[in-house]
Amino acid sequence: MIMAGAMAKIVEQTNDDLVLRARTQSSALGQLYELYYERIFRFCVHRLFIKEIAEDVTSTIFLEVAKQIRDFSGNTEKDFENWLYAIVANHTNAYIRKNSRRKKLLEEATRSIKISSEDNTRELDWPCLYAAIVKLKPKYQTIITLRFFENLPYTQIAQILQMKETTLRVTVHRILDDLRNELKSVFGNEV
Amino acid sequence: MFKDEKEFKHFVDKLNINTKSNSAHREKLKKQMLSAFEETSQKQNPGQQKPDLWRTIMKSPITKLAAAATIIIAIFTGMYFIGNPFGATITFAEALKPIINAQIVEFDIFIGDEETGLKIHDIAKGSRIRRTVEAVNQTTIIDFETLKLLTLEHKSKTAVVIDMKNLQDVPENYFNRLRDLVSELEIDPNFVVEDLGQLEIDGRQAVGFIATSPKMEVVLWADIKTAQPIRIEQRGQQMNAICKNFNFDVQMDDSFFSLDIPEDYRPVELQMDFTPGTEEEFIEGLRIRAEYINDGFFPEDISIEYFIRNTDIFGRKLDRLEVSDAEKLAISMNVQRHLMFIRFFEGQGKWFYAGMGVKLGDADKAIFWYKPKDSQTWRVIFGDLSAKDVTEGNLPEPEQSDWQKKYLEASKQWEEIAFTGTEIDKWHITAPDEIVAYSNITLTKIPQDTNVMYIRLPYTSAVLEKVTLNDEEIQFEKIIEDRYELELPIERQSINSSKIECVWSMPLETLKTDVGGYRTKLQGLIPVESFEISTVLEQGCGFNNSLDPSQTQVMYFKANETFKVSDSASCGLMIKKVN
């Protein structure tokens, strides 16, 4: 057990060092990219539903990271992760707010939910849940994704979104209420 | 249905979501990213830190900087306020002598009106002015001799230092500026001054004058015995302002005007361009205001006064934008340049604005036109932000858009008091420092022939979310800013039986604060015969009742008066933040 703990510490230190070096060394930045690409792409799929769009936004995010990493003022991997997720949240929200392809995205989700509603035996699935999530405020969508899809702890989400943790907890409670009501309006209590 | 977080999490975990990435995309992006990184490193010496100044700015609350910049715009408006307008008669100028001859003068400036406008407190001494704006908790020291400006943002203990070197036409001080202008204007035939007779103001007998010029109208009331000014009102294309509460030669320590940064304040240097804005910068500001501040529509008004009065909304909208701090600062600075175009307007005569209610992108609607200096033709800017040269005969008619017509119709109803009712408001203070208000209206007066009812929310930042008539949801449409029209079927209108519930929300920070805490306007959504307001403190909202912490619901105000939109009554909400 002691060995495992020590190993974990070494790994953590290594990644902290990677973060520091990534400000000036492209090889270190490349390693960070490898570590985070999948997570960020996954987040984007959860937020944006269509993989093609998720790829576009993932590209925008990492290009932004490349431009801004020299100004990143954190020292640890955790700092980097929070900084990165804040960029990710901003870019996904900006995409949803601004891009006309959002219409296509919503249409697709709506189509799926109609199919689900017509089929009484079908259970609540991802397209249906997404159609309900996408009706939330962008910030709430971010919270849901970070908490339930990315499994981040409340403390970290609060840091990323610059909220108080107590406020965040109550907000999550409210978001789930809203989601529940939205889903009930489509599926009734049977879902 | 999931009951709680745990069940929801379990449900999410069971979902079969395909998040498999495309390895080709992954590799391609990596190359692009590293290439972008290298490009950045070529532009910037590797390892060299950017100036600490920039970092400091980024770490400071961006909206405070935006507010500081706005107040800086106000500074010049306020300065010219006393300067520009004075007329040809020595009688009129006599009333200004106490200001000109004073060593120190202290007064309040209200941008807009006295009840709802932004209040600025000025103390002028020699080349320096100490300007306090309580609403944003800032004090600014301006020195026209060294052209330095220091803004102390008290909450964040930030000291913003601004170099005004590129400010054009700088006066050496308040008093000389005024003295010179009075001399100039005494021989200017364009100024017309008329006597307004006598009036009692604030318990003092006053004599009034009105001075008009092509660009401005100024009303001055002076004490009939001492000839000291009591009240000066300025009405111009850019803004209306009132100046009052004058005090002359009060004792003020020099430290009041010091440009030294207090030890416990963090210094931040801010670069601002005070040269007149270009058309391009003006257009960019229009885009920002429509896209980011006004939900895709151009603002109701583009005057400096309108902007100053809505600084809080600008700050909040900026705060809510999910962009980086650097982008927020850039947006703020672009808006300042946009304002500089208006503030130091260099065209011939007046500019015209018709953008209220026009949607960004509407290429058919002319929103702004002006005649540039030394130009034979006009420049017309359209809703898609294109700009064209147009001859005088082909200038757009300032026609009313559909939105404007509705807006005016809504205003008319307020004047006629068509729908009237009683209103009970419950303002829920929710966890994220937001107010969710439930306004329950019972109609007591109903016009004969309309199924449209107009409502006006008390604050422009408030958003109407849902409306029900006797528990059934009804349709509504936003007209502009705080005004909405509700579809109220005639067959469902009934005196004392039609109960309308409007659910609306706004950030708590919208409310003004004073020593006693938050204050709200007392304004019904429609003209009301009685009005009641209470707050409900929701669990975990971070506030409690300042009088009795055990109470979560408190009624603050109840009256059986008729409240109109113009009423300026306010009351305090006895809530305080839990430490």
Short mmCIF file of C-alpha atoms in Angstrom, two decimals, chain B residues 186-442:
data_model
loop_
_atom_site.label_atom_id
_atom_site.label_comp_id
_atom_site.label_asym_id
_atom_site.label_seq_id
_atom_site.Cartn_x
_atom_site.Cartn_y
_atom_site.Cartn_z
CA GLU B 186 -20.98 85.76 -24.42
CA ILE B 187 -20.17 86.74 -27.97
CA ASP B 188 -21.69 83.68 -29.65
CA PRO B 189 -24.92 84.59 -31.49
CA ASN B 190 -26.07 80.96 -31.63
CA PHE B 191 -26.86 80.88 -27.96
CA VAL B 192 -30.26 82.14 -26.87
CA VAL B 193 -31.02 82.73 -23.23
CA GLU B 194 -34.51 83.27 -21.87
CA ASP B 195 -35.73 84.14 -18.41
CA LEU B 196 -37.83 81.50 -16.66
CA GLY B 197 -38.95 83.71 -13.79
CA GLN B 198 -38.82 82.82 -10.10
CA LEU B 199 -39.48 79.59 -8.26
CA GLU B 200 -38.90 78.14 -4.81
CA ILE B 201 -36.42 75.26 -4.99
CA ASP B 202 -35.33 73.34 -1.90
CA GLY B 203 -36.71 76.14 0.29
CA ARG B 204 -34.73 78.81 -1.51
CA GLN B 205 -36.13 81.49 -3.81
CA ALA B 206 -34.53 81.00 -7.19
CA VAL B 207 -34.43 82.70 -10.54
CA GLY B 208 -34.27 80.56 -13.67
CA PHE B 209 -32.77 80.84 -17.12
CA ILE B 210 -32.96 78.57 -20.10
CA ALA B 211 -30.12 78.61 -22.58
CA THR B 212 -30.56 76.88 -25.91
CA SER B 213 -28.07 76.07 -28.60
CA PRO B 214 -28.33 73.86 -31.67
CA LYS B 215 -26.97 70.90 -29.72
CA MET B 216 -28.09 71.49 -26.17
CA GLU B 217 -30.54 73.04 -23.76
CA VAL B 218 -29.54 74.12 -20.29
CA VAL B 219 -31.76 75.26 -17.45
CA LEU B 220 -30.08 77.05 -14.58
CA TRP B 221 -31.69 78.03 -11.30
CA ALA B 222 -29.76 80.37 -9.03
CA ASP B 223 -30.39 81.71 -5.56
CA ILE B 224 -31.97 85.11 -5.93
CA LYS B 225 -30.10 86.52 -2.91
CA THR B 226 -26.64 85.02 -3.28
CA ALA B 227 -26.62 84.35 -7.06
CA GLN B 228 -25.21 80.92 -6.27
CA PRO B 229 -26.41 78.13 -8.57
CA ILE B 230 -28.93 75.76 -6.97
CA ARG B 231 -29.71 73.50 -9.85
CA ILE B 232 -28.47 73.08 -13.40
CA GLU B 233 -30.22 70.79 -15.86
CA GLN B 234 -28.70 69.81 -19.16
CA ARG B 235 -30.68 68.21 -21.97
CA GLY B 236 -28.74 67.18 -25.03
CA GLN B 237 -28.68 64.51 -27.69
CA GLN B 238 -26.18 62.49 -25.74
CA MET B 239 -27.59 62.77 -22.27
CA ASN B 240 -29.67 64.52 -19.70
CA ALA B 241 -28.01 65.45 -16.44
CA ILE B 242 -28.89 67.38 -13.32
CA CYS B 243 -26.36 69.16 -11.16
CA LYS B 244 -27.36 70.19 -7.63
CA ASN B 245 -26.37 70.31 -3.97
CA PHE B 246 -23.60 72.84 -4.55
CA ASN B 247 -21.19 73.71 -1.78
CA PHE B 248 -18.50 76.32 -2.22
CA ASP B 249 -15.11 76.60 -0.63
CA VAL B 250 -15.63 73.86 1.90
CA GLN B 251 -12.43 72.82 3.65
CA MET B 252 -10.91 69.77 2.01
CA ASP B 253 -7.60 68.22 2.85
CA ASP B 254 -5.20 67.87 -0.08
CA SER B 255 -5.07 64.13 0.58
CA PHE B 256 -8.60 64.00 -0.83
CA PHE B 257 -7.12 64.77 -4.21
CA SER B 258 -4.00 62.67 -3.97
CA LEU B 259 -2.97 60.48 -6.88
CA ASP B 260 -0.96 58.24 -4.56
CA ILE B 261 -2.15 54.67 -4.51
CA PRO B 262 -3.18 53.59 -1.01
CA GLU B 263 -0.90 50.92 0.40
CA ASP B 264 -3.60 48.26 0.64
CA TYR B 265 -4.73 48.71 -2.98
CA ARG B 266 -3.42 46.60 -5.84
CA PRO B 267 -2.25 48.78 -8.71
CA VAL B 268 -3.40 48.03 -12.24
CA GLU B 269 -2.50 50.08 -15.28
CA LEU B 270 -5.12 50.36 -17.98
CA GLN B 271 -4.51 51.69 -21.45
CA MET B 272 -7.40 53.63 -22.92
CA ASP B 273 -7.66 55.39 -26.21
CA PHE B 274 -9.36 58.75 -25.72
CA THR B 275 -9.21 59.82 -29.33
CA PRO B 276 -12.53 60.10 -31.17
CA GLY B 277 -13.83 56.71 -32.29
CA THR B 278 -13.93 55.78 -35.95
CA GLU B 279 -17.02 54.64 -37.83
CA GLU B 280 -15.60 51.14 -37.89
CA GLU B 281 -15.22 51.15 -34.10
CA PHE B 282 -18.71 52.53 -33.70
CA ILE B 283 -20.12 49.73 -35.85
CA GLU B 284 -18.22 47.08 -33.90
CA GLY B 285 -19.74 48.48 -30.70
CA LEU B 286 -23.20 48.27 -32.22
CA ARG B 287 -22.57 44.63 -33.01
CA ILE B 288 -21.40 43.89 -29.48
CA ARG B 289 -24.32 45.68 -27.91
CA ALA B 290 -26.81 43.81 -30.09
CA GLU B 291 -25.16 40.41 -29.93
CA TYR B 292 -24.00 40.24 -26.34
CA ILE B 293 -26.00 42.79 -24.40
CA ASN B 294 -29.40 43.03 -26.04
CA ASP B 295 -30.33 39.50 -27.12
CA GLY B 296 -29.76 40.02 -30.83
CA PHE B 297 -31.48 43.39 -31.12
CA PHE B 298 -30.00 46.85 -31.32
CA PRO B 299 -30.37 48.93 -28.16
CA GLU B 300 -33.27 51.22 -27.46
CA ASP B 301 -30.94 54.20 -27.39
CA ILE B 302 -27.26 54.79 -28.04
CA SER B 303 -26.79 57.98 -26.05
CA ILE B 304 -24.06 58.16 -23.43
CA GLU B 305 -26.72 58.66 -20.80
CA TYR B 306 -28.52 55.47 -21.76
CA PHE B 307 -25.28 53.56 -21.56
CA ILE B 308 -24.32 55.02 -18.19
CA ARG B 309 -27.76 54.30 -16.79
CA ASN B 310 -27.43 50.72 -17.94
CA THR B 311 -23.83 50.18 -16.90
CA ASP B 312 -24.92 47.56 -14.40
CA ILE B 313 -26.66 45.56 -17.10
CA PHE B 314 -23.61 45.78 -19.32
CA GLY B 315 -21.45 44.58 -16.44
CA ARG B 316 -23.75 41.68 -15.65
CA LYS B 317 -24.12 40.58 -19.25
CA LEU B 318 -20.38 40.76 -19.63
CA ASP B 319 -19.98 38.75 -16.47
CA ARG B 320 -22.28 36.04 -17.79
CA LEU B 321 -20.57 35.68 -21.13
CA GLU B 322 -18.81 32.41 -21.24
CA VAL B 323 -15.64 33.74 -22.80
CA SER B 324 -12.20 34.30 -21.37
CA ASP B 325 -11.37 37.33 -19.24
CA ALA B 326 -9.15 38.59 -22.03
CA GLU B 327 -12.10 38.53 -24.40
CA LYS B 328 -14.29 40.26 -21.84
CA LEU B 329 -11.77 43.02 -21.49
CA ALA B 330 -11.48 43.32 -25.27
CA ILE B 331 -15.26 43.55 -25.59
CA SER B 332 -15.35 46.22 -22.92
CA MET B 333 -12.63 48.23 -24.61
CA ASN B 334 -14.39 47.95 -27.97
CA VAL B 335 -17.54 49.34 -26.40
CA GLN B 336 -15.54 52.23 -24.98
CA ARG B 337 -14.25 53.04 -28.47
CA HIS B 338 -17.81 52.83 -29.77
CA LEU B 339 -18.85 55.37 -27.11
CA MET B 340 -15.95 57.62 -28.05
CA PHE B 341 -17.42 57.94 -31.53
CA ILE B 342 -20.60 59.34 -30.01
CA ARG B 343 -18.90 61.31 -27.24
CA PHE B 344 -16.53 63.15 -29.57
CA PHE B 345 -18.84 63.09 -32.58
CA GLU B 346 -17.04 64.85 -35.38
CA GLY B 347 -19.73 64.89 -38.04
CA GLN B 348 -21.84 67.78 -39.23
CA GLY B 349 -24.95 68.53 -37.19
CA LYS B 350 -26.74 65.70 -35.40
CA TRP B 351 -26.63 61.98 -35.88
CA PHE B 352 -29.81 59.93 -36.16
CA TYR B 353 -30.48 56.57 -34.59
CA ALA B 354 -33.39 54.26 -35.44
CA GLY B 355 -32.12 50.91 -34.24
CA MET B 356 -34.54 50.31 -31.39
CA GLY B 357 -36.08 46.89 -31.88
CA VAL B 358 -34.21 46.18 -35.13
CA LYS B 359 -32.69 42.74 -35.29
CA LEU B 360 -28.97 42.37 -35.90
CA GLY B 361 -28.58 41.24 -39.51
CA ASP B 362 -31.64 43.03 -40.89
CA ALA B 363 -30.12 44.54 -44.04
CA ASP B 364 -33.29 46.45 -44.96
CA LYS B 365 -33.40 48.64 -41.88
CA ALA B 366 -31.29 51.78 -41.58
CA ILE B 367 -30.28 52.12 -37.95
CA PHE B 368 -27.89 55.08 -37.89
CA TRP B 369 -26.99 57.93 -40.21
CA TYR B 370 -24.76 60.95 -39.97
CA LYS B 371 -22.97 63.42 -42.18
CA PRO B 372 -19.19 63.12 -41.81
CA LYS B 373 -17.09 66.23 -41.52
CA ASP B 374 -16.43 67.93 -44.89
CA SER B 375 -18.63 65.40 -46.69
CA GLN B 376 -21.37 66.16 -49.20
CA THR B 377 -23.10 62.84 -48.61
CA TRP B 378 -24.35 60.98 -45.56
CA ARG B 379 -23.24 57.66 -44.18
CA VAL B 380 -26.04 55.24 -43.43
CA ILE B 381 -25.49 52.12 -41.32
CA PHE B 382 -27.93 49.24 -41.73
CA GLY B 383 -29.06 46.41 -39.47
CA ASP B 384 -26.58 44.02 -41.05
CA LEU B 385 -23.91 46.61 -40.11
CA SER B 386 -23.13 47.47 -43.71
CA ALA B 387 -22.57 51.18 -44.37
CA LYS B 388 -23.28 53.18 -47.54
CA ASP B 389 -22.85 56.73 -48.81
CA VAL B 390 -26.26 58.26 -49.41
CA THR B 391 -27.28 61.65 -50.79
CA GLU B 392 -29.45 63.88 -48.65
CA GLY B 393 -32.55 63.26 -50.78
CA ASN B 394 -32.26 59.51 -50.31
CA LEU B 395 -31.90 59.47 -46.54
CA PRO B 396 -34.09 56.97 -44.72
CA GLU B 397 -37.28 58.15 -43.15
CA PRO B 398 -37.12 57.62 -39.40
CA GLU B 399 -39.98 55.16 -39.68
CA GLN B 400 -41.24 53.18 -36.75
CA SER B 401 -40.42 49.51 -36.76
CA ASP B 402 -43.03 47.00 -35.65
CA TRP B 403 -41.22 46.82 -32.34
CA GLN B 404 -41.27 50.57 -31.95
CA LYS B 405 -44.99 50.69 -32.75
CA LYS B 406 -45.67 48.05 -30.13
CA TYR B 407 -43.42 49.84 -27.68
CA LEU B 408 -45.31 53.07 -28.18
CA GLU B 409 -48.61 51.23 -27.91
CA ALA B 410 -47.40 49.76 -24.64
CA SER B 411 -46.41 53.18 -23.38
CA LYS B 412 -49.80 54.54 -24.39
CA GLN B 413 -51.52 51.92 -22.31
CA TRP B 414 -49.54 52.99 -19.29
CA GLU B 415 -50.70 56.53 -19.85
CA GLU B 416 -54.32 55.49 -20.30
CA ILE B 417 -54.22 52.85 -17.58
CA ALA B 418 -56.22 50.40 -19.69
CA PHE B 419 -55.75 47.19 -17.68
CA THR B 420 -55.59 47.80 -13.95
CA GLY B 421 -55.34 45.36 -11.10
CA THR B 422 -54.10 44.45 -7.69
CA GLU B 423 -50.69 42.84 -7.43
CA ILE B 424 -49.03 40.59 -4.89
CA ASP B 425 -45.37 39.86 -5.52
CA LYS B 426 -43.36 37.08 -3.91
CA TRP B 427 -39.68 37.36 -4.67
CA HIS B 428 -37.88 34.10 -4.05
CA ILE B 429 -34.20 34.57 -3.35
CA THR B 430 -32.71 31.43 -4.82
CA ALA B 431 -29.41 29.73 -4.34
CA PRO B 432 -27.44 31.29 -7.18
CA ASP B 433 -28.15 34.80 -5.87
CA GLU B 434 -30.99 35.13 -8.30
CA ILE B 435 -34.48 36.44 -7.73
CA VAL B 436 -37.34 34.41 -9.10
CA ALA B 437 -40.45 36.54 -8.73
CA TYR B 438 -44.06 35.42 -8.80
CA SER B 439 -46.27 38.42 -9.53
CA ASN B 440 -49.92 37.62 -9.01
CA ILE B 441 -52.25 40.14 -10.59
CA THR B 442 -56.01 40.25 -10.25
#
